[in-house]
Amino acid sequence: MRASLLRTIVAATERAVTERETKVPLAGLRVDRAPRRPAHAFRAAFDGTSLRPRIIAECKRRSPSKGILREAYDPAAIAAAYEEAGAAAVSVLTEPAFFDGALEHLTAVRAAVTIPVLRKDFIVSRYQIAEARAAGADAVLLILAALSDEALIDLLQAAREFDLDTLVETHDRAEIARAVDAGAEIIGVNSRNLHTLKVDPNLARELAAAIPSTVIGIAESGIRDATAVSSLSAAGYRGVLIGEQFMTAPDPGAALRELLDGVPDGGAEDRSGAKGSPRATRPGGVQGTPPEI
């Protein structure tokens, strides 16, 4: 999305959050009644070694770049199909004005699946973290391009207080460094350029080496087939997030199953011993890019 559009969405989100908090203060969200989940279930889905690619399958009705993706949109049914097909987690768009999302969608998905659920939105306040927990989320997305370093650290802390994991979305080396410095444990690399809306299919692979081995890497955007999944797994990513490819398919669950069936066994292993990983290793065992010459 264009940087100006990002600012527009963030501004609209800030206004909407203020309105919601005025109507229902933080204390009224009744986080204590939220469906109980094991702490860090989202992170656990991508920890360790796995011979099966770990997919975060997304429920999203619309996007600013593509418009309506799915007219008949039933996120709970779609999520259940994803789980049956082998998804490691489900991402649910909850932003209403630009993506036709709603917190009610997340609540419905939480009731329909047992796998971890990620709230994908433009998170700018602690109130939204509490909303996510009250709706049953296991994790929230934090888009680094929309946050200052101070805001990122505050939201990471708020998520910890609510036992939620965080997927910190980045787009370049500088943002990855900021995320690492803030203490992010799961970093996503979104291959979609925020200025042009175009996807660079090579970006995630190019940036893989910038993610320390102690951090879980997730590749996002433009992942359309088993070959891409295998390549990203070999580069060291422990998971991939796929949305539009499934949302535009006649049967999203079947599309996920077909993709998983097409990935050779051994295509996804723990980054600490990933096959074919191009990462160099910094002193102290932290992987990263070799020095420039």
GROMACS .gro file of C-alpha atoms in nm:
model
  293
    1MET     CA    1   0.000   0.000   0.000
    2ARG     CA    2   0.122   0.350  -0.070
    3ALA     CA    3   0.283   0.535   0.215
    4SER     CA    4   0.010   0.799   0.198
    5LEU     CA    5  -0.254   0.526   0.211
    6LEU     CA    6  -0.077   0.375   0.510
    7ARG     CA    7  -0.099   0.710   0.687
    8THR     CA    8  -0.467   0.737   0.591
    9ILE     CA    9  -0.546   0.393   0.730
   10VAL     CA   10  -0.351   0.458   1.050
   11ALA     CA   11  -0.527   0.792   1.102
   12ALA     CA   12  -0.866   0.629   1.045
   13THR     CA   13  -0.771   0.351   1.286
   14GLU     CA   14  -0.669   0.598   1.556
   15ARG     CA   15  -1.005   0.776   1.528
   16ALA     CA   16  -1.199   0.449   1.534
   17VAL     CA   17  -1.007   0.320   1.836
   18THR     CA   18  -1.076   0.642   2.025
   19GLU     CA   19  -1.447   0.607   1.950
   20ARG     CA   20  -1.455   0.243   2.060
   21GLU     CA   21  -1.265   0.315   2.379
   22THR     CA   22  -1.504   0.598   2.462
   23LYS     CA   23  -1.797   0.359   2.431
   24VAL     CA   24  -1.630   0.062   2.601
   25PRO     CA   25  -1.336   0.149   2.827
   26LEU     CA   26  -1.047  -0.092   2.857
   27ALA     CA   27  -1.184  -0.233   3.181
   28GLY     CA   28  -1.508  -0.319   3.006
   29LEU     CA   29  -1.354  -0.546   2.744
   30ARG     CA   30  -1.376  -0.841   2.983
   31VAL     CA   31  -1.049  -0.992   2.879
   32ASP     CA   32  -1.094  -1.240   3.164
   33ARG     CA   33  -1.381  -1.402   2.974
   34ALA     CA   34  -1.183  -1.454   2.655
   35PRO     CA   35  -1.132  -1.814   2.536
   36ARG     CA   36  -0.830  -1.947   2.722
   37ARG     CA   37  -0.541  -2.062   2.508
   38PRO     CA   38  -0.195  -2.187   2.602
   39ALA     CA   39   0.038  -1.889   2.624
   40HIS     CA   40   0.257  -1.843   2.316
   41ALA     CA   41   0.064  -2.098   2.111
   42PHE     CA   42   0.136  -1.895   1.796
   43ARG     CA   43   0.511  -1.891   1.853
   44ALA     CA   44   0.509  -2.259   1.941
   45ALA     CA   45   0.355  -2.339   1.601
   46PHE     CA   46   0.679  -2.223   1.436
   47ASP     CA   47   0.935  -2.337   1.692
   48GLY     CA   48   1.157  -2.639   1.642
   49THR     CA   49   1.207  -2.860   1.341
   50SER     CA   50   0.933  -2.956   1.100
   51LEU     CA   51   0.936  -3.148   0.773
   52ARG     CA   52   0.602  -2.992   0.680
   53PRO     CA   53   0.579  -2.630   0.560
   54ARG     CA   54   0.407  -2.412   0.817
   55ILE     CA   55   0.147  -2.190   0.658
   56ILE     CA   56  -0.039  -1.897   0.810
   57ALA     CA   57  -0.354  -1.901   0.596
   58GLU     CA   58  -0.541  -1.573   0.580
   59CYS     CA   59  -0.907  -1.475   0.594
   60LYS     CA   60  -0.945  -1.146   0.407
   61ARG     CA   61  -1.246  -1.025   0.209
   62ARG     CA   62  -1.096  -0.718   0.044
   63SER     CA   63  -0.766  -0.540  -0.008
   64PRO     CA   64  -0.697  -0.178  -0.114
   65SER     CA   65  -0.488  -0.297  -0.410
   66LYS     CA   66  -0.716  -0.571  -0.546
   67GLY     CA   67  -1.064  -0.473  -0.425
   68ILE     CA   68  -1.313  -0.745  -0.334
   69LEU     CA   69  -1.136  -1.079  -0.317
   70ARG     CA   70  -1.430  -1.291  -0.210
   71GLU     CA   71  -1.796  -1.193  -0.237
   72ALA     CA   72  -1.927  -1.486  -0.032
   73TYR     CA   73  -1.711  -1.442   0.276
   74ASP     CA   74  -1.754  -1.673   0.576
   75PRO     CA   75  -1.429  -1.646   0.776
   76ALA     CA   76  -1.524  -1.917   1.026
   77ALA     CA   77  -1.595  -2.173   0.753
   78ILE     CA   78  -1.283  -2.074   0.561
   79ALA     CA   79  -1.068  -2.102   0.874
   80ALA     CA   80  -1.209  -2.445   0.955
   81ALA     CA   81  -1.122  -2.557   0.603
   82TYR     CA   82  -0.771  -2.419   0.646
   83GLU     CA   83  -0.723  -2.614   0.968
   84GLU     CA   84  -0.846  -2.936   0.808
   85ALA     CA   85  -0.609  -2.880   0.517
   86GLY     CA   86  -0.307  -2.844   0.745
   87ALA     CA   87  -0.260  -2.474   0.824
   88ALA     CA   88  -0.030  -2.399   1.117
   89ALA     CA   89  -0.224  -2.083   1.205
   90VAL     CA   90  -0.496  -1.854   1.071
   91SER     CA   91  -0.465  -1.479   1.010
   92VAL     CA   92  -0.786  -1.275   1.030
   93LEU     CA   93  -0.814  -0.923   0.889
   94THR     CA   94  -1.016  -0.712   1.133
   95GLU     CA   95  -0.970  -0.364   0.980
   96PRO     CA   96  -1.319  -0.251   0.864
   97ALA     CA   97  -1.284   0.051   0.637
   98PHE     CA   98  -1.030  -0.077   0.384
   99PHE     CA   99  -1.043  -0.456   0.427
  100ASP     CA  100  -1.408  -0.520   0.525
  101GLY     CA  101  -1.286  -0.682   0.845
  102ALA     CA  102  -1.434  -0.696   1.194
  103LEU     CA  103  -1.340  -0.821   1.538
  104GLU     CA  104  -1.649  -1.041   1.516
  105HIS     CA  105  -1.476  -1.230   1.236
  106LEU     CA  106  -1.188  -1.310   1.469
  107THR     CA  107  -1.426  -1.422   1.744
  108ALA     CA  108  -1.603  -1.652   1.498
  109VAL     CA  109  -1.276  -1.797   1.372
  110ARG     CA  110  -1.153  -1.857   1.727
  111ALA     CA  111  -1.467  -2.060   1.795
  112ALA     CA  112  -1.424  -2.259   1.474
  113VAL     CA  113  -1.059  -2.371   1.499
  114THR     CA  114  -0.810  -2.505   1.750
  115ILE     CA  115  -0.496  -2.376   1.577
  116PRO     CA  116  -0.352  -2.033   1.671
  117VAL     CA  117  -0.523  -1.718   1.542
  118LEU     CA  118  -0.347  -1.395   1.444
  119ARG     CA  119  -0.525  -1.060   1.452
  120LYS     CA  120  -0.408  -0.872   1.143
  121ASP     CA  121  -0.484  -0.503   1.168
  122PHE     CA  122  -0.317  -0.166   1.202
  123ILE     CA  123  -0.234  -0.187   1.571
  124VAL     CA  124  -0.153   0.155   1.716
  125SER     CA  125  -0.266   0.131   2.079
  126ARG     CA  126  -0.275  -0.094   2.382
  127TYR     CA  127  -0.652  -0.092   2.358
  128GLN     CA  128  -0.634  -0.293   2.035
  129ILE     CA  129  -0.405  -0.545   2.205
  130ALA     CA  130  -0.668  -0.592   2.475
  131GLU     CA  131  -0.941  -0.617   2.208
  132ALA     CA  132  -0.745  -0.893   2.037
  133ARG     CA  133  -0.709  -1.086   2.361
  134ALA     CA  134  -1.078  -1.043   2.445
  135ALA     CA  135  -1.172  -1.174   2.099
  136GLY     CA  136  -0.958  -1.484   2.147
  137ALA     CA  137  -0.647  -1.401   1.944
  138ASP     CA  138  -0.318  -1.576   2.011
  139ALA     CA  139  -0.108  -1.311   1.837
  140VAL     CA  140  -0.123  -0.965   1.679
  141LEU     CA  141   0.048  -0.809   1.379
  142LEU     CA  142   0.258  -0.497   1.438
  143ILE     CA  143   0.346  -0.310   1.117
  144LEU     CA  144   0.678  -0.141   1.183
  145ALA     CA  145   0.631   0.117   0.906
  146ALA     CA  146   0.336   0.256   1.103
  147LEU     CA  147   0.513   0.271   1.440
  148SER     CA  148   0.791   0.465   1.607
  149ASP     CA  149   1.051   0.271   1.804
  150GLU     CA  150   0.891   0.390   2.127
  151ALA     CA  151   0.544   0.277   2.015
  152LEU     CA  152   0.677  -0.061   1.903
  153ILE     CA  153   0.842  -0.128   2.239
  154ASP     CA  154   0.525  -0.023   2.424
  155LEU     CA  155   0.302  -0.249   2.212
  156LEU     CA  156   0.540  -0.543   2.246
  157GLN     CA  157   0.522  -0.502   2.622
  158ALA     CA  158   0.142  -0.474   2.614
  159ALA     CA  159   0.122  -0.797   2.415
  160ARG     CA  160   0.340  -0.973   2.672
  161GLU     CA  161   0.112  -0.851   2.951
  162PHE     CA  162  -0.183  -1.013   2.772
  163ASP     CA  163   0.010  -1.334   2.690
  164LEU     CA  164  -0.008  -1.261   2.317
  165ASP     CA  165   0.265  -1.326   2.064
  166THR     CA  166   0.357  -1.057   1.810
  167LEU     CA  167   0.444  -1.081   1.443
  168VAL     CA  168   0.644  -0.767   1.367
  169GLU     CA  169   0.617  -0.689   0.996
  170THR     CA  170   0.919  -0.539   0.820
  171HIS     CA  171   1.006  -0.442   0.463
  172ASP     CA  172   1.381  -0.376   0.458
  173ARG     CA  173   1.704  -0.428   0.650
  174ALA     CA  174   1.665  -0.110   0.853
  175GLU     CA  175   1.323  -0.219   0.977
  176ILE     CA  176   1.451  -0.567   1.061
  177ALA     CA  177   1.728  -0.407   1.268
  178ARG     CA  178   1.472  -0.190   1.448
  179ALA     CA  179   1.256  -0.493   1.523
  180VAL     CA  180   1.552  -0.690   1.657
  181ASP     CA  181   1.664  -0.398   1.875
  182ALA     CA  182   1.310  -0.373   2.019
  183GLY     CA  183   1.318  -0.738   2.119
  184ALA     CA  184   1.089  -0.888   1.853
  185GLU     CA  185   1.082  -1.268   1.869
  186ILE     CA  186   0.891  -1.321   1.542
  187ILE     CA  187   0.970  -1.103   1.241
  188GLY     CA  188   0.777  -1.102   0.916
  189VAL     CA  189   0.921  -0.980   0.588
  190ASN     CA  190   0.650  -0.841   0.363
  191SER     CA  191   0.761  -0.847   0.000
  192ARG     CA  192   0.496  -0.592  -0.100
  193ASN     CA  193   0.643  -0.244  -0.153
  194LEU     CA  194   0.450   0.009   0.054
  195HIS     CA  195   0.499   0.281  -0.207
  196THR     CA  196   0.415   0.101  -0.530
  197LEU     CA  197   0.201  -0.191  -0.403
  198LYS     CA  198   0.415  -0.418  -0.619
  199VAL     CA  199   0.555  -0.745  -0.487
  200ASP     CA  200   0.924  -0.826  -0.524
  201PRO     CA  201   0.938  -1.209  -0.524
  202ASN     CA  202   1.308  -1.200  -0.435
  203LEU     CA  203   1.290  -0.959  -0.141
  204ALA     CA  204   1.216  -1.211   0.134
  205ARG     CA  205   1.501  -1.435   0.023
  206GLU     CA  206   1.738  -1.139   0.003
  207LEU     CA  207   1.648  -1.026   0.356
  208ALA     CA  208   1.645  -1.370   0.518
  209ALA     CA  209   2.008  -1.342   0.626
  210ALA     CA  210   1.936  -1.022   0.821
  211ILE     CA  211   1.711  -1.209   1.067
  212PRO     CA  212   1.906  -1.352   1.364
  213SER     CA  213   1.889  -1.725   1.418
  214THR     CA  214   1.723  -1.666   1.754
  215VAL     CA  215   1.427  -1.498   1.584
  216ILE     CA  216   1.148  -1.678   1.396
  217GLY     CA  217   1.121  -1.551   1.039
  218ILE     CA  218   0.790  -1.542   0.850
  219ALA     CA  219   0.770  -1.456   0.478
  220GLU     CA  220   0.467  -1.259   0.359
  221SER     CA  221   0.306  -1.163   0.025
  222GLY     CA  222   0.343  -1.291  -0.329
  223ILE     CA  223   0.377  -1.658  -0.234
  224ARG     CA  224   0.178  -1.846  -0.495
  225ASP     CA  225   0.305  -2.201  -0.526
  226ALA     CA  226   0.490  -2.488  -0.365
  227THR     CA  227   0.816  -2.389  -0.534
  228ALA     CA  228   0.811  -2.050  -0.362
  229VAL     CA  229   0.732  -2.212  -0.027
  230SER     CA  230   1.021  -2.456  -0.064
  231SER     CA  231   1.260  -2.177  -0.163
  232LEU     CA  232   1.164  -1.960   0.134
  233SER     CA  233   1.191  -2.256   0.371
  234ALA     CA  234   1.538  -2.332   0.237
  235ALA     CA  235   1.630  -1.966   0.295
  236GLY     CA  236   1.547  -2.013   0.661
  237TYR     CA  237   1.189  -1.894   0.706
  238ARG     CA  238   0.997  -2.109   0.951
  239GLY     CA  239   0.660  -2.006   0.811
  240VAL     CA  240   0.488  -1.822   0.528
  241LEU     CA  241   0.172  -1.613   0.529
  242ILE     CA  242  -0.057  -1.654   0.228
  243GLY     CA  243  -0.383  -1.467   0.174
  244GLU     CA  244  -0.491  -1.355  -0.171
  245GLN     CA  245  -0.387  -1.679  -0.338
  246PHE     CA  246  -0.636  -1.869  -0.121
  247MET     CA  247  -0.904  -1.601  -0.103
  248THR     CA  248  -0.945  -1.592  -0.480
  249ALA     CA  249  -0.955  -1.972  -0.515
  250PRO     CA  250  -1.293  -2.147  -0.552
  251ASP     CA  251  -1.215  -2.355  -0.243
  252PRO     CA  252  -0.954  -2.194  -0.011
  253GLY     CA  253  -0.904  -2.512   0.192
  254ALA     CA  254  -0.849  -2.723  -0.119
  255ALA     CA  255  -0.604  -2.462  -0.251
  256LEU     CA  256  -0.403  -2.485   0.070
  257ARG     CA  257  -0.406  -2.866   0.062
  258GLU     CA  258  -0.289  -2.868  -0.299
  259LEU     CA  259  -0.004  -2.629  -0.217
  260LEU     CA  260   0.109  -2.837   0.081
  261ASP     CA  261   0.092  -3.158  -0.121
  262GLY     CA  262   0.322  -3.001  -0.379
  263VAL     CA  263   0.602  -2.918  -0.136
  264PRO     CA  264   0.866  -3.195  -0.111
  265ASP     CA  265   0.927  -3.347   0.233
  266GLY     CA  266   1.211  -3.175   0.412
  267GLY     CA  267   1.127  -2.839   0.258
  268ALA     CA  268   1.096  -2.673   0.597
  269GLU     CA  269   1.343  -2.720   0.878
  270ASP     CA  270   1.449  -2.524   1.182
  271ARG     CA  271   1.659  -2.227   1.078
  272SER     CA  272   1.937  -2.325   1.316
  273GLY     CA  273   2.007  -2.620   1.088
  274ALA     CA  274   1.814  -2.528   0.774
  275LYS     CA  275   1.917  -2.715   0.463
  276GLY     CA  276   2.045  -2.493   0.188
  277SER     CA  277   2.034  -2.177   0.402
  278PRO     CA  278   2.260  -1.907   0.256
  279ARG     CA  279   2.304  -1.729   0.592
  280ALA     CA  280   2.644  -1.632   0.715
  281THR     CA  281   2.707  -1.635   1.089
  282ARG     CA  282   2.816  -1.337   1.297
  283PRO     CA  283   3.049  -1.386   1.595
  284GLY     CA  284   2.854  -1.530   1.886
  285GLY     CA  285   2.642  -1.752   1.665
  286VAL     CA  286   2.397  -1.487   1.539
  287GLN     CA  287   2.335  -1.527   1.171
  288GLY     CA  288   2.337  -1.232   0.937
  289THR     CA  289   2.476  -1.085   0.620
  290PRO     CA  290   2.848  -1.110   0.551
  291PRO     CA  291   3.038  -0.780   0.561
  292GLU     CA  292   3.022  -0.572   0.247
  293ILE     CA  293   3.337  -0.557   0.041
   0.00000   0.00000   0.00000
